[in-house]
Amino acid sequence: MSNWKALQDAVKTRFGSELDHEALLFIIGLQELAQVNRSFKKQEKLEIMHIAVCVLLAPYGFYKYTGRDADGWPHFESLKSLPSLTPKQQHRL
């Protein structure tokens, strides 16, 4: 079983239903941000999802973690451009 499938199964067990990819990205981003006891503005929620994308794609050489800013937000350097993908390919990735 893939790690992604295992994560989906664990989330389904915990929350009683499957979450979509955006919800899972948000949860991963929150975990990386480690600031869960506060509310976030819409733009911050998008940035949290971007944190997750960076974390997930870093092992493939697309991003490199560069550290945290004064507010504790992680920052990443883009190392190479993401390829153009169809929606189906994006879902698979």
PDB file of N, CA and C in Angstrom:
ATOM      1  N   MET A   1       0.846  -1.177   0.000  1.00  0.00           N
ATOM      2  CA  MET A   1       0.000   0.000   0.000  1.00  0.00           C
ATOM      3  C   MET A   1       0.893   1.243   0.000  1.00  0.00           C
ATOM      4  N   SER A   2       0.544   2.206  -0.830  1.00  0.00           N
ATOM      5  CA  SER A   2       1.337   3.433  -0.900  1.00  0.00           C
ATOM      6  C   SER A   2       1.129   4.274   0.354  1.00  0.00           C
ATOM      7  N   ASN A   3       2.095   5.143   0.627  1.00  0.00           N
ATOM      8  CA  ASN A   3       1.968   6.046   1.772  1.00  0.00           C
ATOM      9  C   ASN A   3       0.745   6.939   1.630  1.00  0.00           C
ATOM     10  N   TRP A   4       0.462   7.381   0.387  1.00  0.00           N
ATOM     11  CA  TRP A   4      -0.687   8.262   0.155  1.00  0.00           C
ATOM     12  C   TRP A   4      -1.981   7.527   0.477  1.00  0.00           C
ATOM     13  N   LYS A   5      -2.093   6.283   0.025  1.00  0.00           N
ATOM     14  CA  LYS A   5      -3.293   5.487   0.291  1.00  0.00           C
ATOM     15  C   LYS A   5      -3.433   5.238   1.786  1.00  0.00           C
ATOM     16  N   ALA A   6      -2.330   4.970   2.452  1.00  0.00           N
ATOM     17  CA  ALA A   6      -2.361   4.761   3.901  1.00  0.00           C
ATOM     18  C   ALA A   6      -2.843   6.023   4.612  1.00  0.00           C
ATOM     19  N   LEU A   7      -2.380   7.187   4.148  1.00  0.00           N
ATOM     20  CA  LEU A   7      -2.829   8.452   4.726  1.00  0.00           C
ATOM     21  C   LEU A   7      -4.322   8.645   4.503  1.00  0.00           C
ATOM     22  N   GLN A   8      -4.787   8.385   3.285  1.00  0.00           N
ATOM     23  CA  GLN A   8      -6.214   8.524   2.989  1.00  0.00           C
ATOM     24  C   GLN A   8      -7.044   7.599   3.875  1.00  0.00           C
ATOM     25  N   ASP A   9      -6.598   6.376   4.063  1.00  0.00           N
ATOM     26  CA  ASP A   9      -7.318   5.425   4.909  1.00  0.00           C
ATOM     27  C   ASP A   9      -7.340   5.887   6.365  1.00  0.00           C
ATOM     28  N   ALA A  10      -6.214   6.401   6.852  1.00  0.00           N
ATOM     29  CA  ALA A  10      -6.150   6.886   8.231  1.00  0.00           C
ATOM     30  C   ALA A  10      -7.079   8.076   8.436  1.00  0.00           C
ATOM     31  N   VAL A  11      -7.110   8.983   7.471  1.00  0.00           N
ATOM     32  CA  VAL A  11      -7.993  10.152   7.563  1.00  0.00           C
ATOM     33  C   VAL A  11      -9.450   9.715   7.514  1.00  0.00           C
ATOM     34  N   LYS A  12      -9.753   8.769   6.650  1.00  0.00           N
ATOM     35  CA  LYS A  12     -11.131   8.264   6.547  1.00  0.00           C
ATOM     36  C   LYS A  12     -11.566   7.630   7.863  1.00  0.00           C
ATOM     37  N   THR A  13     -10.674   6.868   8.478  1.00  0.00           N
ATOM     38  CA  THR A  13     -10.981   6.250   9.764  1.00  0.00           C
ATOM     39  C   THR A  13     -11.184   7.314  10.839  1.00  0.00           C
ATOM     40  N   ARG A  14     -10.331   8.308  10.845  1.00  0.00           N
ATOM     41  CA  ARG A  14     -10.380   9.360  11.880  1.00  0.00           C
ATOM     42  C   ARG A  14     -11.594  10.262  11.734  1.00  0.00           C
ATOM     43  N   PHE A  15     -11.925  10.662  10.497  1.00  0.00           N
ATOM     44  CA  PHE A  15     -12.980  11.644  10.275  1.00  0.00           C
ATOM     45  C   PHE A  15     -14.284  11.046   9.750  1.00  0.00           C
ATOM     46  N   GLY A  16     -14.292   9.764   9.433  1.00  0.00           N
ATOM     47  CA  GLY A  16     -15.520   9.116   9.005  1.00  0.00           C
ATOM     48  C   GLY A  16     -15.842   9.230   7.532  1.00  0.00           C
ATOM     49  N   SER A  17     -15.049   9.961   6.786  1.00  0.00           N
ATOM     50  CA  SER A  17     -15.248  10.061   5.340  1.00  0.00           C
ATOM     51  C   SER A  17     -13.936  10.482   4.696  1.00  0.00           C
ATOM     52  N   GLU A  18     -13.876  10.269   3.374  1.00  0.00           N
ATOM     53  CA  GLU A  18     -12.671  10.685   2.659  1.00  0.00           C
ATOM     54  C   GLU A  18     -12.640  12.199   2.529  1.00  0.00           C
ATOM     55  N   LEU A  19     -11.466  12.755   2.608  1.00  0.00           N
ATOM     56  CA  LEU A  19     -11.285  14.183   2.383  1.00  0.00           C
ATOM     57  C   LEU A  19     -10.704  14.374   0.993  1.00  0.00           C
ATOM     58  N   ASP A  20     -11.049  15.489   0.360  1.00  0.00           N
ATOM     59  CA  ASP A  20     -10.491  15.743  -0.966  1.00  0.00           C
ATOM     60  C   ASP A  20      -9.029  16.162  -0.842  1.00  0.00           C
ATOM     61  N   HIS A  21      -8.371  16.273  -1.985  1.00  0.00           N
ATOM     62  CA  HIS A  21      -6.937  16.593  -1.988  1.00  0.00           C
ATOM     63  C   HIS A  21      -6.645  17.944  -1.352  1.00  0.00           C
ATOM     64  N   GLU A  22      -7.517  18.912  -1.575  1.00  0.00           N
ATOM     65  CA  GLU A  22      -7.287  20.233  -0.986  1.00  0.00           C
ATOM     66  C   GLU A  22      -7.333  20.166   0.537  1.00  0.00           C
ATOM     67  N   ALA A  23      -8.267  19.413   1.081  1.00  0.00           N
ATOM     68  CA  ALA A  23      -8.352  19.273   2.536  1.00  0.00           C
ATOM     69  C   ALA A  23      -7.113  18.574   3.085  1.00  0.00           C
ATOM     70  N   LEU A  24      -6.658  17.543   2.389  1.00  0.00           N
ATOM     71  CA  LEU A  24      -5.450  16.843   2.834  1.00  0.00           C
ATOM     72  C   LEU A  24      -4.221  17.746   2.747  1.00  0.00           C
ATOM     73  N   LEU A  25      -4.130  18.541   1.686  1.00  0.00           N
ATOM     74  CA  LEU A  25      -3.010  19.489   1.583  1.00  0.00           C
ATOM     75  C   LEU A  25      -3.053  20.490   2.730  1.00  0.00           C
ATOM     76  N   PHE A  26      -4.243  20.951   3.073  1.00  0.00           N
ATOM     77  CA  PHE A  26      -4.374  21.902   4.173  1.00  0.00           C
ATOM     78  C   PHE A  26      -3.913  21.268   5.490  1.00  0.00           C
ATOM     79  N   ILE A  27      -4.301  20.030   5.735  1.00  0.00           N
ATOM     80  CA  ILE A  27      -3.891  19.343   6.963  1.00  0.00           C
ATOM     81  C   ILE A  27      -2.372  19.159   7.001  1.00  0.00           C
ATOM     82  N   ILE A  28      -1.789  18.758   5.885  1.00  0.00           N
ATOM     83  CA  ILE A  28      -0.329  18.592   5.817  1.00  0.00           C
ATOM     84  C   ILE A  28       0.362  19.934   6.059  1.00  0.00           C
ATOM     85  N   GLY A  29      -0.145  20.988   5.427  1.00  0.00           N
ATOM     86  CA  GLY A  29       0.429  22.316   5.621  1.00  0.00           C
ATOM     87  C   GLY A  29       0.336  22.786   7.058  1.00  0.00           C
ATOM     88  N   LEU A  30      -0.808  22.533   7.702  1.00  0.00           N
ATOM     89  CA  LEU A  30      -0.958  22.896   9.116  1.00  0.00           C
ATOM     90  C   LEU A  30       0.057  22.168   9.980  1.00  0.00           C
ATOM     91  N   GLN A  31       0.248  20.898   9.693  1.00  0.00           N
ATOM     92  CA  GLN A  31       1.223  20.108  10.447  1.00  0.00           C
ATOM     93  C   GLN A  31       2.620  20.714  10.305  1.00  0.00           C
ATOM     94  N   GLU A  32       2.978  21.103   9.099  1.00  0.00           N
ATOM     95  CA  GLU A  32       4.298  21.691   8.863  1.00  0.00           C
ATOM     96  C   GLU A  32       4.424  23.075   9.493  1.00  0.00           C
ATOM     97  N   LEU A  33       3.344  23.839   9.460  1.00  0.00           N
ATOM     98  CA  LEU A  33       3.360  25.186  10.031  1.00  0.00           C
ATOM     99  C   LEU A  33       3.419  25.143  11.552  1.00  0.00           C
ATOM    100  N   ALA A  34       2.746  24.164  12.144  1.00  0.00           N
ATOM    101  CA  ALA A  34       2.720  23.978  13.603  1.00  0.00           C
ATOM    102  C   ALA A  34       2.115  25.177  14.329  1.00  0.00           C
ATOM    103  N   GLN A  35       1.084  25.769  13.736  1.00  0.00           N
ATOM    104  CA  GLN A  35       0.345  26.868  14.372  1.00  0.00           C
ATOM    105  C   GLN A  35      -1.150  26.561  14.276  1.00  0.00           C
ATOM    106  N   VAL A  36      -1.585  25.486  14.902  1.00  0.00           N
ATOM    107  CA  VAL A  36      -2.954  25.011  14.715  1.00  0.00           C
ATOM    108  C   VAL A  36      -3.979  25.680  15.624  1.00  0.00           C
ATOM    109  N   ASN A  37      -3.571  26.350  16.651  1.00  0.00           N
ATOM    110  CA  ASN A  37      -4.514  26.920  17.614  1.00  0.00           C
ATOM    111  C   ASN A  37      -4.864  28.369  17.318  1.00  0.00           C
ATOM    112  N   ARG A  38      -5.120  28.665  16.070  1.00  0.00           N
ATOM    113  CA  ARG A  38      -5.556  30.006  15.688  1.00  0.00           C
ATOM    114  C   ARG A  38      -6.328  29.925  14.382  1.00  0.00           C
ATOM    115  N   SER A  39      -7.038  30.988  14.066  1.00  0.00           N
ATOM    116  CA  SER A  39      -7.773  31.012  12.801  1.00  0.00           C
ATOM    117  C   SER A  39      -6.895  31.659  11.727  1.00  0.00           C
ATOM    118  N   PHE A  40      -7.214  31.354  10.483  1.00  0.00           N
ATOM    119  CA  PHE A  40      -6.423  31.846   9.363  1.00  0.00           C
ATOM    120  C   PHE A  40      -7.311  32.568   8.367  1.00  0.00           C
ATOM    121  N   LYS A  41      -6.757  33.601   7.754  1.00  0.00           N
ATOM    122  CA  LYS A  41      -7.448  34.309   6.678  1.00  0.00           C
ATOM    123  C   LYS A  41      -7.379  33.459   5.414  1.00  0.00           C
ATOM    124  N   LYS A  42      -8.212  33.808   4.436  1.00  0.00           N
ATOM    125  CA  LYS A  42      -8.267  33.038   3.195  1.00  0.00           C
ATOM    126  C   LYS A  42      -6.893  32.937   2.532  1.00  0.00           C
ATOM    127  N   GLN A  43      -6.172  34.039   2.438  1.00  0.00           N
ATOM    128  CA  GLN A  43      -4.849  34.027   1.808  1.00  0.00           C
ATOM    129  C   GLN A  43      -3.886  33.132   2.576  1.00  0.00           C
ATOM    130  N   GLU A  44      -3.969  33.166   3.896  1.00  0.00           N
ATOM    131  CA  GLU A  44      -3.098  32.311   4.704  1.00  0.00           C
ATOM    132  C   GLU A  44      -3.416  30.832   4.469  1.00  0.00           C
ATOM    133  N   LYS A  45      -4.694  30.514   4.283  1.00  0.00           N
ATOM    134  CA  LYS A  45      -5.077  29.123   4.009  1.00  0.00           C
ATOM    135  C   LYS A  45      -4.465  28.645   2.696  1.00  0.00           C
ATOM    136  N   LEU A  46      -4.450  29.519   1.694  1.00  0.00           N
ATOM    137  CA  LEU A  46      -3.810  29.168   0.424  1.00  0.00           C
ATOM    138  C   LEU A  46      -2.309  28.970   0.609  1.00  0.00           C
ATOM    139  N   GLU A  47      -1.698  29.822   1.423  1.00  0.00           N
ATOM    140  CA  GLU A  47      -0.267  29.699   1.693  1.00  0.00           C
ATOM    141  C   GLU A  47       0.040  28.410   2.454  1.00  0.00           C
ATOM    142  N   ILE A  48      -0.863  28.001   3.338  1.00  0.00           N
ATOM    143  CA  ILE A  48      -0.693  26.744   4.074  1.00  0.00           C
ATOM    144  C   ILE A  48      -0.719  25.565   3.108  1.00  0.00           C
ATOM    145  N   MET A  49      -1.630  25.613   2.140  1.00  0.00           N
ATOM    146  CA  MET A  49      -1.678  24.550   1.134  1.00  0.00           C
ATOM    147  C   MET A  49      -0.404  24.552   0.288  1.00  0.00           C
ATOM    148  N   HIS A  50       0.136  25.739   0.011  1.00  0.00           N
ATOM    149  CA  HIS A  50       1.384  25.828  -0.756  1.00  0.00           C
ATOM    150  C   HIS A  50       2.546  25.229   0.041  1.00  0.00           C
ATOM    151  N   ILE A  51       2.544  25.420   1.351  1.00  0.00           N
ATOM    152  CA  ILE A  51       3.565  24.789   2.195  1.00  0.00           C
ATOM    153  C   ILE A  51       3.538  23.278   1.983  1.00  0.00           C
ATOM    154  N   ALA A  52       2.333  22.714   1.985  1.00  0.00           N
ATOM    155  CA  ALA A  52       2.197  21.266   1.793  1.00  0.00           C
ATOM    156  C   ALA A  52       2.734  20.837   0.435  1.00  0.00           C
ATOM    157  N   VAL A  53       2.411  21.590  -0.593  1.00  0.00           N
ATOM    158  CA  VAL A  53       2.900  21.262  -1.935  1.00  0.00           C
ATOM    159  C   VAL A  53       4.429  21.271  -1.951  1.00  0.00           C
ATOM    160  N   CYS A  54       5.018  22.288  -1.347  1.00  0.00           N
ATOM    161  CA  CYS A  54       6.484  22.376  -1.304  1.00  0.00           C
ATOM    162  C   CYS A  54       7.084  21.188  -0.561  1.00  0.00           C
ATOM    163  N   VAL A  55       6.490  20.840   0.576  1.00  0.00           N
ATOM    164  CA  VAL A  55       6.989  19.714   1.372  1.00  0.00           C
ATOM    165  C   VAL A  55       6.889  18.412   0.582  1.00  0.00           C
ATOM    166  N   LEU A  56       5.763  18.221  -0.097  1.00  0.00           N
ATOM    167  CA  LEU A  56       5.554  16.976  -0.841  1.00  0.00           C
ATOM    168  C   LEU A  56       6.433  16.871  -2.086  1.00  0.00           C
ATOM    169  N   LEU A  57       6.754  18.008  -2.702  1.00  0.00           N
ATOM    170  CA  LEU A  57       7.554  17.984  -3.934  1.00  0.00           C
ATOM    171  C   LEU A  57       9.048  18.189  -3.697  1.00  0.00           C
ATOM    172  N   ALA A  58       9.440  18.543  -2.484  1.00  0.00           N
ATOM    173  CA  ALA A  58      10.861  18.728  -2.176  1.00  0.00           C
ATOM    174  C   ALA A  58      11.683  17.461  -2.432  1.00  0.00           C
ATOM    175  N   PRO A  59      11.195  16.273  -2.060  1.00  0.00           N
ATOM    176  CA  PRO A  59      11.998  15.070  -2.326  1.00  0.00           C
ATOM    177  C   PRO A  59      12.234  14.800  -3.816  1.00  0.00           C
ATOM    178  N   TYR A  60      11.425  15.412  -4.670  1.00  0.00           N
ATOM    179  CA  TYR A  60      11.573  15.232  -6.115  1.00  0.00           C
ATOM    180  C   TYR A  60      12.414  16.342  -6.752  1.00  0.00           C
ATOM    181  N   GLY A  61      12.986  17.215  -5.912  1.00  0.00           N
ATOM    182  CA  GLY A  61      13.896  18.235  -6.403  1.00  0.00           C
ATOM    183  C   GLY A  61      13.258  19.520  -6.897  1.00  0.00           C
ATOM    184  N   PHE A  62      11.966  19.710  -6.633  1.00  0.00           N
ATOM    185  CA  PHE A  62      11.305  20.929  -7.094  1.00  0.00           C
ATOM    186  C   PHE A  62      11.480  22.092  -6.114  1.00  0.00           C
ATOM    187  N   TYR A  63      11.570  21.790  -4.833  1.00  0.00           N
ATOM    188  CA  TYR A  63      11.704  22.826  -3.806  1.00  0.00           C
ATOM    189  C   TYR A  63      12.765  22.423  -2.800  1.00  0.00           C
ATOM    190  N   LYS A  64      13.323  23.446  -2.146  1.00  0.00           N
ATOM    191  CA  LYS A  64      14.301  23.232  -1.083  1.00  0.00           C
ATOM    192  C   LYS A  64      13.879  24.080   0.113  1.00  0.00           C
ATOM    193  N   TYR A  65      13.809  23.469   1.277  1.00  0.00           N
ATOM    194  CA  TYR A  65      13.478  24.184   2.509  1.00  0.00           C
ATOM    195  C   TYR A  65      14.617  25.137   2.847  1.00  0.00           C
ATOM    196  N   THR A  66      14.284  26.415   3.120  1.00  0.00           N
ATOM    197  CA  THR A  66      15.323  27.403   3.417  1.00  0.00           C
ATOM    198  C   THR A  66      15.267  27.934   4.839  1.00  0.00           C
ATOM    199  N   GLY A  67      14.229  27.583   5.590  1.00  0.00           N
ATOM    200  CA  GLY A  67      14.131  28.028   6.973  1.00  0.00           C
ATOM    201  C   GLY A  67      12.790  28.672   7.272  1.00  0.00           C
ATOM    202  N   ARG A  68      12.690  29.224   8.463  1.00  0.00           N
ATOM    203  CA  ARG A  68      11.451  29.870   8.910  1.00  0.00           C
ATOM    204  C   ARG A  68      11.678  31.360   9.100  1.00  0.00           C
ATOM    205  N   ASP A  69      10.613  32.124   8.872  1.00  0.00           N
ATOM    206  CA  ASP A  69      10.713  33.562   9.086  1.00  0.00           C
ATOM    207  C   ASP A  69      10.424  33.889  10.555  1.00  0.00           C
ATOM    208  N   ALA A  70      10.409  35.172  10.901  1.00  0.00           N
ATOM    209  CA  ALA A  70      10.214  35.609  12.280  1.00  0.00           C
ATOM    210  C   ALA A  70       8.861  35.184  12.843  1.00  0.00           C
ATOM    211  N   ASP A  71       7.872  34.965  11.973  1.00  0.00           N
ATOM    212  CA  ASP A  71       6.543  34.539  12.414  1.00  0.00           C
ATOM    213  C   ASP A  71       6.404  33.020  12.467  1.00  0.00           C
ATOM    214  N   GLY A  72       7.460  32.305  12.138  1.00  0.00           N
ATOM    215  CA  GLY A  72       7.443  30.853  12.202  1.00  0.00           C
ATOM    216  C   GLY A  72       6.965  30.148  10.948  1.00  0.00           C
ATOM    217  N   TRP A  73       6.762  30.896   9.867  1.00  0.00           N
ATOM    218  CA  TRP A  73       6.300  30.284   8.612  1.00  0.00           C
ATOM    219  C   TRP A  73       7.488  29.704   7.854  1.00  0.00           C
ATOM    220  N   PRO A  74       7.381  28.450   7.392  1.00  0.00           N
ATOM    221  CA  PRO A  74       8.475  27.856   6.622  1.00  0.00           C
ATOM    222  C   PRO A  74       8.556  28.466   5.224  1.00  0.00           C
ATOM    223  N   HIS A  75       9.768  28.555   4.721  1.00  0.00           N
ATOM    224  CA  HIS A  75       9.992  29.090   3.376  1.00  0.00           C
ATOM    225  C   HIS A  75      10.779  28.079   2.556  1.00  0.00           C
ATOM    226  N   PHE A  76      10.492  28.102   1.261  1.00  0.00           N
ATOM    227  CA  PHE A  76      11.105  27.167   0.328  1.00  0.00           C
ATOM    228  C   PHE A  76      11.613  27.925  -0.882  1.00  0.00           C
ATOM    229  N   GLU A  77      12.675  27.402  -1.454  1.00  0.00           N
ATOM    230  CA  GLU A  77      13.218  27.942  -2.701  1.00  0.00           C
ATOM    231  C   GLU A  77      12.792  27.018  -3.834  1.00  0.00           C
ATOM    232  N   SER A  78      12.293  27.599  -4.901  1.00  0.00           N
ATOM    233  CA  SER A  78      11.938  26.815  -6.081  1.00  0.00           C
ATOM    234  C   SER A  78      13.221  26.486  -6.831  1.00  0.00           C
ATOM    235  N   LEU A  79      13.465  25.206  -7.047  1.00  0.00           N
ATOM    236  CA  LEU A  79      14.696  24.773  -7.706  1.00  0.00           C
ATOM    237  C   LEU A  79      14.524  24.541  -9.199  1.00  0.00           C
ATOM    238  N   LYS A  80      13.333  24.132  -9.591  1.00  0.00           N
ATOM    239  CA  LYS A  80      13.048  23.937 -11.011  1.00  0.00           C
ATOM    240  C   LYS A  80      11.551  24.084 -11.227  1.00  0.00           C
ATOM    241  N   SER A  81      11.196  24.436 -12.434  1.00  0.00           N
ATOM    242  CA  SER A  81       9.791  24.659 -12.766  1.00  0.00           C
ATOM    243  C   SER A  81       9.032  23.342 -12.785  1.00  0.00           C
ATOM    244  N   LEU A  82       7.796  23.429 -12.340  1.00  0.00           N
ATOM    245  CA  LEU A  82       6.928  22.261 -12.426  1.00  0.00           C
ATOM    246  C   LEU A  82       6.524  22.053 -13.876  1.00  0.00           C
ATOM    247  N   PRO A  83       6.449  20.824 -14.325  1.00  0.00           N
ATOM    248  CA  PRO A  83       6.039  20.577 -15.709  1.00  0.00           C
ATOM    249  C   PRO A  83       4.554  20.882 -15.887  1.00  0.00           C
ATOM    250  N   SER A  84       4.157  21.171 -17.111  1.00  0.00           N
ATOM    251  CA  SER A  84       2.741  21.356 -17.418  1.00  0.00           C
ATOM    252  C   SER A  84       2.071  19.989 -17.363  1.00  0.00           C
ATOM    253  N   LEU A  85       1.033  19.895 -16.558  1.00  0.00           N
ATOM    254  CA  LEU A  85       0.338  18.628 -16.383  1.00  0.00           C
ATOM    255  C   LEU A  85      -1.153  18.804 -16.620  1.00  0.00           C
ATOM    256  N   THR A  86      -1.769  17.775 -17.139  1.00  0.00           N
ATOM    257  CA  THR A  86      -3.222  17.781 -17.265  1.00  0.00           C
ATOM    258  C   THR A  86      -3.812  17.606 -15.861  1.00  0.00           C
ATOM    259  N   PRO A  87      -5.082  17.933 -15.675  1.00  0.00           N
ATOM    260  CA  PRO A  87      -5.703  17.715 -14.361  1.00  0.00           C
ATOM    261  C   PRO A  87      -5.567  16.265 -13.876  1.00  0.00           C
ATOM    262  N   LYS A  88      -5.688  15.307 -14.785  1.00  0.00           N
ATOM    263  CA  LYS A  88      -5.546  13.897 -14.408  1.00  0.00           C
ATOM    264  C   LYS A  88      -4.125  13.608 -13.924  1.00  0.00           C
ATOM    265  N   GLN A  89      -3.130  14.168 -14.619  1.00  0.00           N
ATOM    266  CA  GLN A  89      -1.734  13.973 -14.212  1.00  0.00           C
ATOM    267  C   GLN A  89      -1.459  14.652 -12.870  1.00  0.00           C
ATOM    268  N   GLN A  90      -2.045  15.833 -12.655  1.00  0.00           N
ATOM    269  CA  GLN A  90      -1.889  16.526 -11.377  1.00  0.00           C
ATOM    270  C   GLN A  90      -2.455  15.681 -10.247  1.00  0.00           C
ATOM    271  N   HIS A  91      -3.622  15.104 -10.473  1.00  0.00           N
ATOM    272  CA  HIS A  91      -4.258  14.261  -9.466  1.00  0.00           C
ATOM    273  C   HIS A  91      -3.372  13.060  -9.136  1.00  0.00           C
ATOM    274  N   ARG A  92      -2.791  12.479 -10.165  1.00  0.00           N
ATOM    275  CA  ARG A  92      -1.929  11.313  -9.974  1.00  0.00           C
ATOM    276  C   ARG A  92      -0.655  11.678  -9.213  1.00  0.00           C
ATOM    277  N   LEU A  93      -0.094  12.846  -9.534  1.00  0.00           N
ATOM    278  CA  LEU A  93       1.118  13.303  -8.857  1.00  0.00           C
ATOM    279  C   LEU A  93       0.850  13.521  -7.387  1.00  0.00           C
TER     280      LEU A  93
END
